[in-house]
Amino acid sequence: MGMPFRKGMQSPYMNVVIYRNFLFYTALILSLFCFPACDTRRPAPKQSFMAMGTVGSVSLPARDAVRLGAAVAIVTNVLRNLEARYSVYRPESELSQLNARAGNAPQPVSPELREILALAKAYGDLSGGAFDVTIGPLMKLWGFNQNRPRVNPLTPDQVRPFLDKIGYRHIVLSNDTAFLDQAGVQVDLGGIAKGYAIDRCYAELLNHGFSNALINLGGNMRALGTPAKDRAWKIAVRNPFQPDKSLGTLDLSNGQAVATSGHYERFVTLNGRRYAHIIDPRTGFPVSGMAGVTVLAHTAVDADALSTTLFVLGAQESLTTLKITPGCAALFVPDQQPLEIRIAPRPADWFSPAPSLADRVILINE
Ligand code: ADP
Ligand code: MG
């Protein structure tokens, strides 16, 4: 079911050098935070593939099984095109060119890259700066983009000089140009690219006459239609402490999306504490204290950007952001024992906890 992989290929979006054979099999077992839940009544046919450095899949209703290959071809074509254009590891890519000319001069950009950057800036505003695609230098500093996280913690004094290069307001857009207005500013789209890509795949499947499908890329998912009459696409949310078990399930209605950010796929352990590959742009330090955040939203790009944002903000501070993002809901799993599943806003009826974990659900008060 997989694609042929070249060893040592660089993963543009996750900013790590990934040995894809290895990744494919371990990711299948460990790293997909959300996954299509198995439905024993009539399982939806599903095909997996590798793209953007992670595992993706397309599921179709059983009656459409013969079209699965065609759907996967459409989706992988969209993903590989995006990867080629916005990979920071391909010096000729549009994004690399933009990064290379930071502090130099505005550069003509495609409407698509302009759109992604405009979205990224909007999430920056919406999150009060917790979401910031200019964290590139900090990802490098902490070693995440070489997949060689630091073993020694840095001090605030060592990190502080890098904070000068961080700030999404350094991305200046005009109608057809983009400009990083300070030398050393580097855009990393890892917190938004997979969601954006899923929305593009969704639109492309619609264009090709598909009306029912579930698209998944590394736990970023969007539902089109339903798998069968009177049923919704059912998603299982992985237990971050026991990745082979689920915390519970949720149903995605037509068009809805879900994404998860977690601390157990890519992380660094410093002084016995686990830090995620998500950076708090306000401090320059990777985030600790959160094991996973799952976000339900109307689009995959919203779900992706918000899952990263809320991971940075933590459950309580996230309430402010959730108030201004109607239709979005979130599930937080703090990195602590005993396990807690914190959900906001009320009601939490979109999530059905596993029976054994029902008493672990806590609705967050405003
Ligand atoms: P994953 O890539 O595992 O699905 P996320 O969607 O949460 O997880 O994205 C994490 C990625 O987002 C990081 O690898 C990095 O590229 C980028 N990133 C890290 N911190 C931030 C931040 N504060 N704002 C925006 N993007 C971030
Ligand atoms: Mg994200």
mmCIF file of N, CA and C in Angstrom, residues 161-226:
data_model
loop_
_atom_site.group_PDB
_atom_site.id
_atom_site.type_symbol
_atom_site.label_atom_id
_atom_site.label_comp_id
_atom_site.label_asym_id
_atom_site.label_seq_id
_atom_site.Cartn_x
_atom_site.Cartn_y
_atom_site.Cartn_z
ATOM 1 N N PRO A 161 18.489 36.365 21.981
ATOM 2 C CA PRO A 161 18.885 37.029 20.729
ATOM 3 C C PRO A 161 18.067 36.551 19.523
ATOM 4 N N PHE A 162 17.569 35.329 19.586
ATOM 5 C CA PHE A 162 16.809 34.782 18.451
ATOM 6 C C PHE A 162 15.411 35.382 18.375
ATOM 7 N N LEU A 163 14.921 35.876 19.508
ATOM 8 C CA LEU A 163 13.561 36.416 19.519
ATOM 9 C C LEU A 163 13.438 37.646 18.612
ATOM 10 N N ASP A 164 14.556 38.334 18.377
ATOM 11 C CA ASP A 164 14.531 39.496 17.472
ATOM 12 C C ASP A 164 14.126 39.115 16.053
ATOM 13 N N LYS A 165 14.357 37.847 15.706
ATOM 14 C CA LYS A 165 14.072 37.428 14.321
ATOM 15 C C LYS A 165 12.671 36.852 14.188
ATOM 16 N N ILE A 166 11.926 36.825 15.288
ATOM 17 C CA ILE A 166 10.608 36.198 15.273
ATOM 18 C C ILE A 166 9.528 37.277 15.221
ATOM 19 N N GLY A 167 8.535 37.064 14.409
ATOM 20 C CA GLY A 167 7.408 38.004 14.375
ATOM 21 C C GLY A 167 6.729 37.945 13.020
ATOM 22 N N TYR A 168 5.480 37.479 13.007
ATOM 23 C CA TYR A 168 4.794 37.335 11.714
ATOM 24 C C TYR A 168 4.553 38.694 11.061
ATOM 25 N N ARG A 169 4.673 39.782 11.846
ATOM 26 C CA ARG A 169 4.493 41.108 11.242
ATOM 27 C C ARG A 169 5.662 41.461 10.310
ATOM 28 N N HIS A 170 6.728 40.670 10.369
ATOM 29 C CA HIS A 170 7.825 40.862 9.405
ATOM 30 C C HIS A 170 7.451 40.329 8.026
ATOM 31 N N ILE A 171 6.314 39.656 7.921
ATOM 32 C CA ILE A 171 5.844 39.215 6.597
ATOM 33 C C ILE A 171 4.970 40.338 6.041
ATOM 34 N N VAL A 172 5.479 41.004 5.002
ATOM 35 C CA VAL A 172 4.756 42.142 4.439
ATOM 36 C C VAL A 172 4.229 41.738 3.054
ATOM 37 N N LEU A 173 2.908 41.820 2.908
ATOM 38 C CA LEU A 173 2.295 41.365 1.650
ATOM 39 C C LEU A 173 1.734 42.551 0.870
ATOM 40 N N SER A 174 1.921 42.518 -0.452
ATOM 41 C CA SER A 174 1.178 43.447 -1.317
ATOM 42 C C SER A 174 0.327 42.558 -2.226
ATOM 43 N N ASN A 175 -0.291 43.159 -3.249
ATOM 44 C CA ASN A 175 -1.160 42.346 -4.115
ATOM 45 C C ASN A 175 -0.452 41.142 -4.711
ATOM 46 N N ASP A 176 0.769 41.343 -5.164
ATOM 47 C CA ASP A 176 1.446 40.222 -5.828
ATOM 48 C C ASP A 176 2.882 40.004 -5.364
ATOM 49 N N THR A 177 3.246 40.618 -4.237
ATOM 50 C CA THR A 177 4.587 40.354 -3.703
ATOM 51 C C THR A 177 4.520 40.003 -2.220
ATOM 52 N N ALA A 178 5.602 39.381 -1.769
ATOM 53 C CA ALA A 178 5.766 39.146 -0.330
ATOM 54 C C ALA A 178 7.186 39.555 0.017
ATOM 55 N N PHE A 179 7.380 39.987 1.259
ATOM 56 C CA PHE A 179 8.677 40.490 1.689
ATOM 57 C C PHE A 179 8.859 40.178 3.166
ATOM 58 N N LEU A 180 9.973 39.547 3.505
ATOM 59 C CA LEU A 180 10.333 39.389 4.913
ATOM 60 C C LEU A 180 11.238 40.579 5.204
ATOM 61 N N ASP A 181 10.737 41.531 5.983
ATOM 62 C CA ASP A 181 11.375 42.846 6.007
ATOM 63 C C ASP A 181 12.592 42.951 6.918
ATOM 64 N N GLN A 182 13.094 41.818 7.407
ATOM 65 C CA GLN A 182 14.309 41.868 8.244
ATOM 66 C C GLN A 182 15.184 40.653 7.928
ATOM 67 N N ALA A 183 16.484 40.873 7.812
ATOM 68 C CA ALA A 183 17.402 39.760 7.543
ATOM 69 C C ALA A 183 17.294 38.742 8.679
ATOM 70 N N GLY A 184 17.340 37.456 8.331
ATOM 71 C CA GLY A 184 17.306 36.404 9.352
ATOM 72 C C GLY A 184 15.912 35.889 9.659
ATOM 73 N N VAL A 185 14.870 36.589 9.178
ATOM 74 C CA VAL A 185 13.505 36.089 9.393
ATOM 75 C C VAL A 185 13.284 34.883 8.470
ATOM 76 N N GLN A 186 12.754 33.798 9.035
ATOM 77 C CA GLN A 186 12.577 32.568 8.250
ATOM 78 C C GLN A 186 11.189 31.984 8.505
ATOM 79 N N VAL A 187 10.455 31.788 7.424
ATOM 80 C CA VAL A 187 9.095 31.247 7.547
ATOM 81 C C VAL A 187 9.141 29.721 7.535
ATOM 82 N N ASP A 188 8.406 29.100 8.447
ATOM 83 C CA ASP A 188 8.255 27.644 8.530
ATOM 84 C C ASP A 188 6.755 27.363 8.564
ATOM 85 N N LEU A 189 6.266 26.717 7.526
ATOM 86 C CA LEU A 189 4.805 26.532 7.405
ATOM 87 C C LEU A 189 4.302 25.237 8.042
ATOM 88 N N GLY A 190 5.144 24.587 8.844
ATOM 89 C CA GLY A 190 4.796 23.280 9.416
ATOM 90 C C GLY A 190 3.522 23.247 10.252
ATOM 91 N N GLY A 191 3.104 24.381 10.778
ATOM 92 C CA GLY A 191 1.913 24.406 11.626
ATOM 93 C C GLY A 191 0.621 24.645 10.863
ATOM 94 N N ILE A 192 0.720 24.793 9.555
ATOM 95 C CA ILE A 192 -0.461 25.166 8.775
ATOM 96 C C ILE A 192 -0.542 24.435 7.436
ATOM 97 N N ALA A 193 0.606 23.984 6.922
ATOM 98 C CA ALA A 193 0.663 23.473 5.547
ATOM 99 C C ALA A 193 -0.202 22.230 5.339
ATOM 100 N N LYS A 194 -0.204 21.337 6.302
ATOM 101 C CA LYS A 194 -0.956 20.089 6.090
ATOM 102 C C LYS A 194 -2.460 20.377 6.055
ATOM 103 N N GLY A 195 -2.906 21.270 6.911
ATOM 104 C CA GLY A 195 -4.323 21.635 6.903
ATOM 105 C C GLY A 195 -4.713 22.310 5.600
ATOM 106 N N TYR A 196 -3.872 23.264 5.169
ATOM 107 C CA TYR A 196 -4.135 23.952 3.896
ATOM 108 C C TYR A 196 -4.207 22.925 2.763
ATOM 109 N N ALA A 197 -3.274 21.994 2.788
ATOM 110 C CA ALA A 197 -3.206 20.980 1.733
ATOM 111 C C ALA A 197 -4.460 20.102 1.724
ATOM 112 N N ILE A 198 -4.937 19.753 2.911
ATOM 113 C CA ILE A 198 -6.142 18.909 2.985
ATOM 114 C C ILE A 198 -7.347 19.646 2.387
ATOM 115 N N ASP A 199 -7.447 20.948 2.656
ATOM 116 C CA ASP A 199 -8.559 21.709 2.070
ATOM 117 C C ASP A 199 -8.468 21.730 0.546
ATOM 118 N N ARG A 200 -7.237 21.818 0.025
ATOM 119 C CA ARG A 200 -7.064 21.792 -1.429
ATOM 120 C C ARG A 200 -7.472 20.421 -1.989
ATOM 121 N N CYS A 201 -7.121 19.365 -1.286
ATOM 122 C CA CYS A 201 -7.493 18.007 -1.734
ATOM 123 C C CYS A 201 -9.019 17.857 -1.723
ATOM 124 N N TYR A 202 -9.619 18.392 -0.680
ATOM 125 C CA TYR A 202 -11.081 18.331 -0.521
ATOM 126 C C TYR A 202 -11.752 18.993 -1.734
ATOM 127 N N ALA A 203 -11.284 20.212 -2.069
ATOM 128 C CA ALA A 203 -11.865 20.942 -3.203
ATOM 129 C C ALA A 203 -11.649 20.170 -4.505
ATOM 130 N N GLU A 204 -10.487 19.564 -4.633
ATOM 131 C CA GLU A 204 -10.148 18.858 -5.860
ATOM 132 C C GLU A 204 -11.000 17.592 -6.021
ATOM 133 N N LEU A 205 -11.247 16.896 -4.924
ATOM 134 C CA LEU A 205 -12.121 15.711 -4.992
ATOM 135 C C LEU A 205 -13.537 16.135 -5.396
ATOM 136 N N LEU A 206 -14.008 17.241 -4.824
ATOM 137 C CA LEU A 206 -15.331 17.756 -5.210
ATOM 138 C C LEU A 206 -15.367 18.059 -6.709
ATOM 139 N N ASN A 207 -14.322 18.744 -7.190
ATOM 140 C CA ASN A 207 -14.234 19.084 -8.624
ATOM 141 C C ASN A 207 -14.300 17.859 -9.510
ATOM 142 N N HIS A 208 -13.762 16.751 -9.011
ATOM 143 C CA HIS A 208 -13.747 15.521 -9.803
ATOM 144 C C HIS A 208 -14.991 14.678 -9.559
ATOM 145 N N GLY A 209 -15.985 15.230 -8.938
ATOM 146 C CA GLY A 209 -17.270 14.530 -8.825
ATOM 147 C C GLY A 209 -17.390 13.586 -7.637
ATOM 148 N N PHE A 210 -16.435 13.633 -6.721
ATOM 149 C CA PHE A 210 -16.579 12.820 -5.509
ATOM 150 C C PHE A 210 -17.495 13.561 -4.547
ATOM 151 N N SER A 211 -18.408 12.850 -3.924
ATOM 152 C CA SER A 211 -19.248 13.533 -2.935
ATOM 153 C C SER A 211 -19.155 12.902 -1.548
ATOM 154 N N ASN A 212 -18.384 11.821 -1.418
ATOM 155 C CA ASN A 212 -18.182 11.195 -0.103
ATOM 156 C C ASN A 212 -16.735 10.711 -0.001
ATOM 157 N N ALA A 213 -16.016 11.191 0.991
ATOM 158 C CA ALA A 213 -14.627 10.735 1.200
ATOM 159 C C ALA A 213 -14.133 11.251 2.542
ATOM 160 N N LEU A 214 -13.162 10.563 3.087
ATOM 161 C CA LEU A 214 -12.466 11.061 4.280
ATOM 162 C C LEU A 214 -10.989 11.167 3.907
ATOM 163 N N ILE A 215 -10.450 12.380 4.033
ATOM 164 C CA ILE A 215 -9.046 12.612 3.665
ATOM 165 C C ILE A 215 -8.259 12.827 4.953
ATOM 166 N N ASN A 216 -7.087 12.204 5.027
ATOM 167 C CA ASN A 216 -6.272 12.253 6.242
ATOM 168 C C ASN A 216 -4.820 12.502 5.860
ATOM 169 N N LEU A 217 -4.184 13.450 6.541
ATOM 170 C CA LEU A 217 -2.746 13.637 6.355
ATOM 171 C C LEU A 217 -2.134 13.858 7.728
ATOM 172 N N GLY A 218 -1.485 12.824 8.229
ATOM 173 C CA GLY A 218 -0.826 12.916 9.535
ATOM 174 C C GLY A 218 -1.755 13.338 10.654
ATOM 175 N N GLY A 219 -3.002 12.884 10.603
ATOM 176 C CA GLY A 219 -3.938 13.230 11.674
ATOM 177 C C GLY A 219 -4.715 14.519 11.422
ATOM 178 N N ASN A 220 -4.433 15.186 10.294
ATOM 179 C CA ASN A 220 -5.273 16.304 9.860
ATOM 180 C C ASN A 220 -6.305 15.703 8.922
ATOM 181 N N MET A 221 -7.584 15.840 9.241
ATOM 182 C CA MET A 221 -8.602 15.134 8.466
ATOM 183 C C MET A 221 -9.740 16.056 8.086
ATOM 184 N N ARG A 222 -10.347 15.771 6.926
ATOM 185 C CA ARG A 222 -11.567 16.492 6.565
ATOM 186 C C ARG A 222 -12.533 15.524 5.922
ATOM 187 N N ALA A 223 -13.812 15.676 6.278
ATOM 188 C CA ALA A 223 -14.844 14.754 5.788
ATOM 189 C C ALA A 223 -15.636 15.385 4.661
ATOM 190 N N LEU A 224 -15.864 14.610 3.638
ATOM 191 C CA LEU A 224 -16.748 15.005 2.547
ATOM 192 C C LEU A 224 -17.907 14.017 2.582
ATOM 193 N N GLY A 225 -19.121 14.531 2.694
ATOM 194 C CA GLY A 225 -20.295 13.650 2.693
ATOM 195 C C GLY A 225 -20.286 12.679 3.852
ATOM 196 N N THR A 226 -20.689 11.469 3.570
ATOM 197 C CA THR A 226 -20.809 10.440 4.614
ATOM 198 C C THR A 226 -20.324 9.094 4.055
#
